[in-house]
PDB file of C-alpha atoms in Angstrom:
ATOM      1  CA  MET S  18      20.028  83.014 108.474  1.00  0.00           C
ATOM      2  CA  PRO S  19      22.678  81.015 107.586  1.00  0.00           C
ATOM      3  CA  TRP S  20      22.364  78.315 104.934  1.00  0.00           C
ATOM      4  CA  THR S  21      22.518  74.767 105.418  1.00  0.00           C
ATOM      5  CA  MET S  22      22.152  71.377 103.892  1.00  0.00           C
ATOM      6  CA  PRO S  23      19.076  69.444 104.777  1.00  0.00           C
ATOM      7  CA  SER S  24      19.984  66.298 106.705  1.00  0.00           C
ATOM      8  CA  MET S  25      19.390  63.153 104.905  1.00  0.00           C
ATOM      9  CA  PRO S  26      18.467  59.562 107.042  1.00  0.00           C
ATOM     10  CA  THR S  27      20.803  57.198 106.452  1.00  0.00           C
ATOM     11  CA  ALA S  28      19.377  54.205 105.920  1.00  0.00           C
ATOM     12  CA  PRO S  29      20.792  51.098 108.105  1.00  0.00           C
ATOM     13  CA  HIS S  30      22.569  49.591 105.074  1.00  0.00           C
ATOM     14  CA  THR S  31      24.568  52.695 103.913  1.00  0.00           C
ATOM     15  CA  PRO S  32      27.860  52.878 105.363  1.00  0.00           C
ATOM     16  CA  SER S  33      28.974  55.546 107.368  1.00  0.00           C
ATOM     17  CA  ARG S  34      31.741  58.483 106.060  1.00  0.00           C
ATOM     18  CA  ARG S  35      33.875  56.467 108.615  1.00  0.00           C
ATOM     19  CA  SER S  36      33.558  53.003 107.590  1.00  0.00           C
ATOM     20  CA  VAL S  37      34.052  53.882 104.097  1.00  0.00           C
ATOM     21  CA  LEU S  38      37.633  56.130 104.881  1.00  0.00           C
ATOM     22  CA  ALA S  39      38.774  52.944 107.237  1.00  0.00           C
ATOM     23  CA  GLY S  40      37.975  50.379 104.477  1.00  0.00           C
ATOM     24  CA  ALA S  41      39.746  52.277 101.830  1.00  0.00           C
ATOM     25  CA  ALA S  42      43.062  52.873 104.425  1.00  0.00           C
ATOM     26  CA  GLY S  43      42.833  48.987 105.330  1.00  0.00           C
ATOM     27  CA  ALA S  44      42.824  48.589 101.666  1.00  0.00           C
ATOM     28  CA  ALA S  45      45.173  50.350 100.395  1.00  0.00           C
ATOM     29  CA  GLY S  46      47.911  49.404 103.530  1.00  0.00           C
ATOM     30  CA  ALA S  47      47.525  45.783 102.331  1.00  0.00           C
ATOM     31  CA  ALA S  48      48.375  46.315  99.019  1.00  0.00           C
ATOM     32  CA  LEU S  49      51.587  48.243 100.011  1.00  0.00           C
ATOM     33  CA  LEU S  50      52.325  45.357 102.135  1.00  0.00           C
ATOM     34  CA  THR S  51      51.874  42.370  99.770  1.00  0.00           C
ATOM     35  CA  GLY S  52      54.076  44.874  97.462  1.00  0.00           C
ATOM     36  CA  CYS S  53      56.554  44.448  99.839  1.00  0.00           C
ATOM     37  CA  THR S  54      56.401  41.095 100.286  1.00  0.00           C
ATOM     38  CA  GLY S  55      58.469  39.987  96.767  1.00  0.00           C
ATOM     39  CA  GLY S  56      56.335  37.336  96.240  1.00  0.00           C
ATOM     40  CA  SER S  57      54.636  38.332  92.916  1.00  0.00           C
ATOM     41  CA  GLY S  58      58.037  40.230  91.558  1.00  0.00           C
ATOM     42  CA  ALA S  59      60.062  37.896  88.539  1.00  0.00           C
ATOM     43  CA  PRO S  60      63.064  36.254  89.562  1.00  0.00           C
ATOM     44  CA  ASP S  61      64.838  39.548  88.409  1.00  0.00           C
ATOM     45  CA  GLU S  62      63.641  41.434  90.428  1.00  0.00           C
ATOM     46  CA  ASP S  63      64.939  39.386  93.347  1.00  0.00           C
ATOM     47  CA  LEU S  64      68.569  39.331  92.053  1.00  0.00           C
ATOM     48  CA  GLY S  65      68.668  42.956  91.968  1.00  0.00           C
ATOM     49  CA  ILE S  66      68.948  43.773  88.148  1.00  0.00           C
ATOM     50  CA  PRO S  67      68.312  47.097  87.207  1.00  0.00           C
ATOM     51  CA  LEU S  68      64.935  47.646  85.454  1.00  0.00           C
ATOM     52  CA  GLU S  69      66.695  49.205  82.004  1.00  0.00           C
ATOM     53  CA  ARG S  70      69.378  46.173  82.002  1.00  0.00           C
ATOM     54  CA  ARG S  71      66.259  43.844  82.032  1.00  0.00           C
ATOM     55  CA  MET S  72      64.009  45.515  79.563  1.00  0.00           C
ATOM     56  CA  ARG S  73      67.426  45.890  77.164  1.00  0.00           C
ATOM     57  CA  GLU S  74      67.995  42.465  77.633  1.00  0.00           C
ATOM     58  CA  ASN S  75      64.390  41.379  76.841  1.00  0.00           C
ATOM     59  CA  ALA S  76      64.212  43.770  73.673  1.00  0.00           C
ATOM     60  CA  ALA S  77      67.368  42.741  72.298  1.00  0.00           C
ATOM     61  CA  ARG S  78      66.805  38.302  72.854  1.00  0.00           C
ATOM     62  CA  GLU S  79      63.001  39.495  70.850  1.00  0.00           C
ATOM     63  CA  THR S  80      64.915  41.212  68.216  1.00  0.00           C
ATOM     64  CA  GLU S  81      67.308  38.485  67.681  1.00  0.00           C
ATOM     65  CA  ARG S  82      64.139  36.318  67.126  1.00  0.00           C
ATOM     66  CA  LEU S  83      63.099  38.798  65.104  1.00  0.00           C
ATOM     67  CA  LEU S  84      65.907  38.559  63.220  1.00  0.00           C
ATOM     68  CA  GLU S  85      65.390  34.710  63.051  1.00  0.00           C
ATOM     69  CA  ARG S  86      62.611  34.819  61.514  1.00  0.00           C
ATOM     70  CA  TYR S  87      64.251  37.107  58.373  1.00  0.00           C
ATOM     71  CA  ASP S  88      66.312  34.463  57.929  1.00  0.00           C
ATOM     72  CA  ALA S  89      64.518  31.616  58.110  1.00  0.00           C
ATOM     73  CA  THR S  90      61.761  33.399  55.423  1.00  0.00           C
ATOM     74  CA  THR S  91      65.218  34.059  53.209  1.00  0.00           C
ATOM     75  CA  ALA S  92      65.918  30.954  53.379  1.00  0.00           C
ATOM     76  CA  ALA S  93      62.800  29.724  52.444  1.00  0.00           C
ATOM     77  CA  HIS S  94      62.306  32.077  50.163  1.00  0.00           C
ATOM     78  CA  PRO S  95      65.315  32.869  48.118  1.00  0.00           C
ATOM     79  CA  ASP S  96      63.216  35.119  46.016  1.00  0.00           C
ATOM     80  CA  LEU S  97      62.364  37.003  48.453  1.00  0.00           C
ATOM     81  CA  ALA S  98      65.654  38.251  50.036  1.00  0.00           C
ATOM     82  CA  GLY S  99      66.166  41.044  47.710  1.00  0.00           C
ATOM     83  CA  ARG S 100      62.835  42.422  49.208  1.00  0.00           C
ATOM     84  CA  LEU S 101      63.895  41.259  52.866  1.00  0.00           C
ATOM     85  CA  ALA S 102      67.155  42.614  52.950  1.00  0.00           C
ATOM     86  CA  PRO S 103      67.400  46.353  53.701  1.00  0.00           C
ATOM     87  CA  LEU S 104      64.692  44.991  56.347  1.00  0.00           C
ATOM     88  CA  ARG S 105      66.653  42.609  57.867  1.00  0.00           C
ATOM     89  CA  ALA S 106      69.371  44.920  58.038  1.00  0.00           C
ATOM     90  CA  ALA S 107      67.534  47.542  60.295  1.00  0.00           C
ATOM     91  CA  VAL S 108      66.230  45.095  62.315  1.00  0.00           C
ATOM     92  CA  ALA S 109      70.205  43.829  62.939  1.00  0.00           C
ATOM     93  CA  ALA S 110      71.087  47.537  63.645  1.00  0.00           C
ATOM     94  CA  HIS S 111      67.723  47.639  66.215  1.00  0.00           C
ATOM     95  CA  ALA S 112      69.959  44.409  67.604  1.00  0.00           C
ATOM     96  CA  VAL S 113      73.206  46.421  68.253  1.00  0.00           C
ATOM     97  CA  ALA S 114      71.439  49.526  69.323  1.00  0.00           C
ATOM     98  CA  LEU S 115      69.374  47.644  72.116  1.00  0.00           C
ATOM     99  CA  ALA S 116      72.432  45.225  73.476  1.00  0.00           C
ATOM    100  CA  VAL S 117      73.505  45.722  76.738  1.00  0.00           C
ATOM    101  CA  PRO S 118      76.864  47.178  77.014  1.00  0.00           C
ATOM    102  CA  GLY S 119      78.884  44.519  78.837  1.00  0.00           C
ATOM    103  CA  SER S 120      77.113  41.646  78.447  1.00  0.00           C
ATOM    104  CA  GLY S 121      79.591  39.361  77.232  1.00  0.00           C
ATOM    105  CA  ARG S 122      78.590  38.850  73.828  1.00  0.00           C
ATOM    106  CA  PRO S 123      79.316  42.012  70.754  1.00  0.00           C
ATOM    107  CA  ALA S 124      77.135  43.881  70.351  1.00  0.00           C
ATOM    108  CA  GLY S 125      74.805  42.650  67.340  1.00  0.00           C
ATOM    109  CA  ALA S 126      76.993  39.416  67.436  1.00  0.00           C
ATOM    110  CA  PRO S 127      74.896  36.392  66.307  1.00  0.00           C
ATOM    111  CA  SER S 128      72.729  34.171  68.326  1.00  0.00           C
ATOM    112  CA  ALA S 129      73.473  30.575  69.064  1.00  0.00           C
ATOM    113  CA  SER S 130      70.901  29.365  66.467  1.00  0.00           C
ATOM    114  CA  SER S 131      71.586  32.148  63.692  1.00  0.00           C
ATOM    115  CA  SER S 132      75.616  31.348  63.917  1.00  0.00           C
ATOM    116  CA  GLY S 133      74.921  27.175  63.561  1.00  0.00           C
ATOM    117  CA  SER S 134      76.848  26.644  66.856  1.00  0.00           C
ATOM    118  CA  ALA S 135      74.925  24.506  69.451  1.00  0.00           C
ATOM    119  CA  PRO S 136      73.269  26.430  72.367  1.00  0.00           C
ATOM    120  CA  SER S 137      75.274  26.868  75.807  1.00  0.00           C
ATOM    121  CA  ALA S 138      74.588  24.653  78.211  1.00  0.00           C
ATOM    122  CA  GLY S 139      71.348  24.946  80.375  1.00  0.00           C
ATOM    123  CA  THR S 140      69.959  26.957  77.136  1.00  0.00           C
ATOM    124  CA  PRO S 141      67.321  25.163  75.572  1.00  0.00           C
ATOM    125  CA  ALA S 142      67.229  24.717  72.088  1.00  0.00           C
ATOM    126  CA  ARG S 143      64.603  26.956  70.502  1.00  0.00           C
ATOM    127  CA  ARG S 144      63.305  26.027  66.898  1.00  0.00           C
ATOM    128  CA  PRO S 145      62.257  28.646  64.917  1.00  0.00           C
ATOM    129  CA  ALA S 146      58.307  28.789  63.550  1.00  0.00           C
ATOM    130  CA  PRO S 147      58.136  27.447  60.315  1.00  0.00           C
ATOM    131  CA  VAL S 148      57.930  29.359  57.452  1.00  0.00           C
ATOM    132  CA  PRO S 149      54.337  29.337  55.441  1.00  0.00           C
ATOM    133  CA  PRO S 150      54.659  27.637  52.696  1.00  0.00           C
ATOM    134  CA  THR S 151      53.824  30.513  49.681  1.00  0.00           C
ATOM    135  CA  PRO S 152      55.846  33.875  49.466  1.00  0.00           C
ATOM    136  CA  ALA S 153      52.725  36.114  50.089  1.00  0.00           C
ATOM    137  CA  GLU S 154      51.822  33.940  53.371  1.00  0.00           C
ATOM    138  CA  ALA S 155      55.939  34.257  54.736  1.00  0.00           C
ATOM    139  CA  LEU S 156      55.488  38.403  54.070  1.00  0.00           C
ATOM    140  CA  THR S 157      52.502  38.316  55.853  1.00  0.00           C
ATOM    141  CA  GLU S 158      53.798  36.569  59.109  1.00  0.00           C
ATOM    142  CA  LEU S 159      56.824  38.502  59.016  1.00  0.00           C
ATOM    143  CA  ALA S 160      54.567  41.657  58.732  1.00  0.00           C
ATOM    144  CA  ASP S 161      52.753  40.302  61.844  1.00  0.00           C
ATOM    145  CA  ALA S 162      55.432  39.734  63.811  1.00  0.00           C
ATOM    146  CA  GLU S 163      57.327  43.067  63.588  1.00  0.00           C
ATOM    147  CA  ARG S 164      53.470  44.559  64.196  1.00  0.00           C
ATOM    148  CA  SER S 165      53.589  42.534  67.332  1.00  0.00           C
ATOM    149  CA  LEU S 166      56.962  43.360  68.554  1.00  0.00           C
ATOM    150  CA  SER S 167      56.320  47.073  67.581  1.00  0.00           C
ATOM    151  CA  GLU S 168      53.232  46.990  69.940  1.00  0.00           C
ATOM    152  CA  ALA S 169      54.807  45.191  72.830  1.00  0.00           C
ATOM    153  CA  ARG S 170      57.606  48.177  72.652  1.00  0.00           C
ATOM    154  CA  ILE S 171      54.827  51.000  72.814  1.00  0.00           C
ATOM    155  CA  VAL S 172      53.577  48.955  75.836  1.00  0.00           C
ATOM    156  CA  ALA S 173      56.970  48.569  77.412  1.00  0.00           C
ATOM    157  CA  LEU S 174      57.365  52.743  76.727  1.00  0.00           C
ATOM    158  CA  ALA S 175      55.377  52.995  79.800  1.00  0.00           C
ATOM    159  CA  GLY S 176      57.859  51.540  82.409  1.00  0.00           C
ATOM    160  CA  ALA S 177      61.200  52.152  80.703  1.00  0.00           C
ATOM    161  CA  PRO S 178      63.829  54.935  81.636  1.00  0.00           C
ATOM    162  CA  GLY S 179      63.935  58.055  79.761  1.00  0.00           C
ATOM    163  CA  GLU S 180      66.727  56.785  76.736  1.00  0.00           C
ATOM    164  CA  LEU S 181      65.462  53.482  76.498  1.00  0.00           C
ATOM    165  CA  ALA S 182      62.304  54.846  76.106  1.00  0.00           C
ATOM    166  CA  ARG S 183      63.187  56.808  73.068  1.00  0.00           C
ATOM    167  CA  LEU S 184      64.980  53.805  71.900  1.00  0.00           C
ATOM    168  CA  LEU S 185      61.854  51.570  72.299  1.00  0.00           C
ATOM    169  CA  ALA S 186      59.862  54.402  70.491  1.00  0.00           C
ATOM    170  CA  SER S 187      61.603  54.539  67.350  1.00  0.00           C
ATOM    171  CA  VAL S 188      62.094  51.026  66.735  1.00  0.00           C
ATOM    172  CA  ALA S 189      58.260  50.134  67.460  1.00  0.00           C
ATOM    173  CA  ALA S 190      57.984  53.072  64.854  1.00  0.00           C
ATOM    174  CA  CYS S 191      60.100  51.362  62.219  1.00  0.00           C
ATOM    175  CA  GLY S 192      59.008  48.350  62.948  1.00  0.00           C
ATOM    176  CA  ALA S 193      55.316  49.429  62.278  1.00  0.00           C
ATOM    177  CA  VAL S 194      56.664  50.611  58.997  1.00  0.00           C
ATOM    178  CA  HIS S 195      58.505  47.525  57.878  1.00  0.00           C
ATOM    179  CA  ALA S 196      54.672  46.104  59.326  1.00  0.00           C
ATOM    180  CA  TYR S 197      53.699  48.115  56.130  1.00  0.00           C
ATOM    181  CA  LEU S 198      56.686  47.526  53.511  1.00  0.00           C
ATOM    182  CA  LEU S 199      56.001  44.268  54.319  1.00  0.00           C
ATOM    183  CA  THR S 200      52.511  43.555  53.322  1.00  0.00           C
ATOM    184  CA  SER S 201      52.000  46.750  50.442  1.00  0.00           C
ATOM    185  CA  THR S 202      52.548  46.072  46.958  1.00  0.00           C
ATOM    186  CA  PRO S 203      56.344  46.603  45.885  1.00  0.00           C
ATOM    187  CA  GLY S 204      56.300  49.497  43.218  1.00  0.00           C
ATOM    188  CA  ALA S 205      52.625  50.304  43.084  1.00  0.00           C
ATOM    189  CA  ALA S 206      51.814  53.590  43.511  1.00  0.00           C
ATOM    190  CA  SER S 207      50.230  55.125  46.195  1.00  0.00           C
TER     191      SER S 207
END
C-alpha cells in the first residue's frame, strides 16, 4: 500500500494555498503597475538621461565638492598644504576620470566656486562647510568626508554599468586610503 501524507484539518482562519498564491500574484501585479507610473522616479529619469551619465554627473559633482573641502582646509591651515597636496591631486585626477565626456566643461576644470567666478544663472551659490579651527580637527573632518564618499560609491556600485562600476570601486578604494592617511600620524612606524 503506498504511503500518503496524513491530512491535517484546516482551521477556519488559515488561508488556503490558492488564496495565498492569488494574493501574492495581486501584490506582484500592483508593484509592477506602480513601477510603470513614473511617479516615483527622479526627474532625470523622466528626461531619458542614461543611467551611466546620471551616475557620472553625480560622482563628478561629489568629487568637486571634495576638492573644494581640500582647498578650504588648505586655505584655513596653510601648514597642512604639503600633507594634503598629493591627496588633493589624486582627487583632482578622480574628477577628470569621472567627468562626463562632452558635458560642455572640460574634464577636471575647476568648478565656479573653486575658480572664484560667479555660479551660472539658475545655480544657487553653495557655501563650503566651515573648516574646523585646529589642524587635527580639520584633518578628521576631511577624513570623514573621504570615508563617507567612499562608502557612498561602494553603495552605488550595485547599480552602475560595468566600466563605471570598476571606476567607482577604484575611486572608493582610494578614498578609503585617503581617510586612513588623513587620520594616521605622518612618519610614524607601523
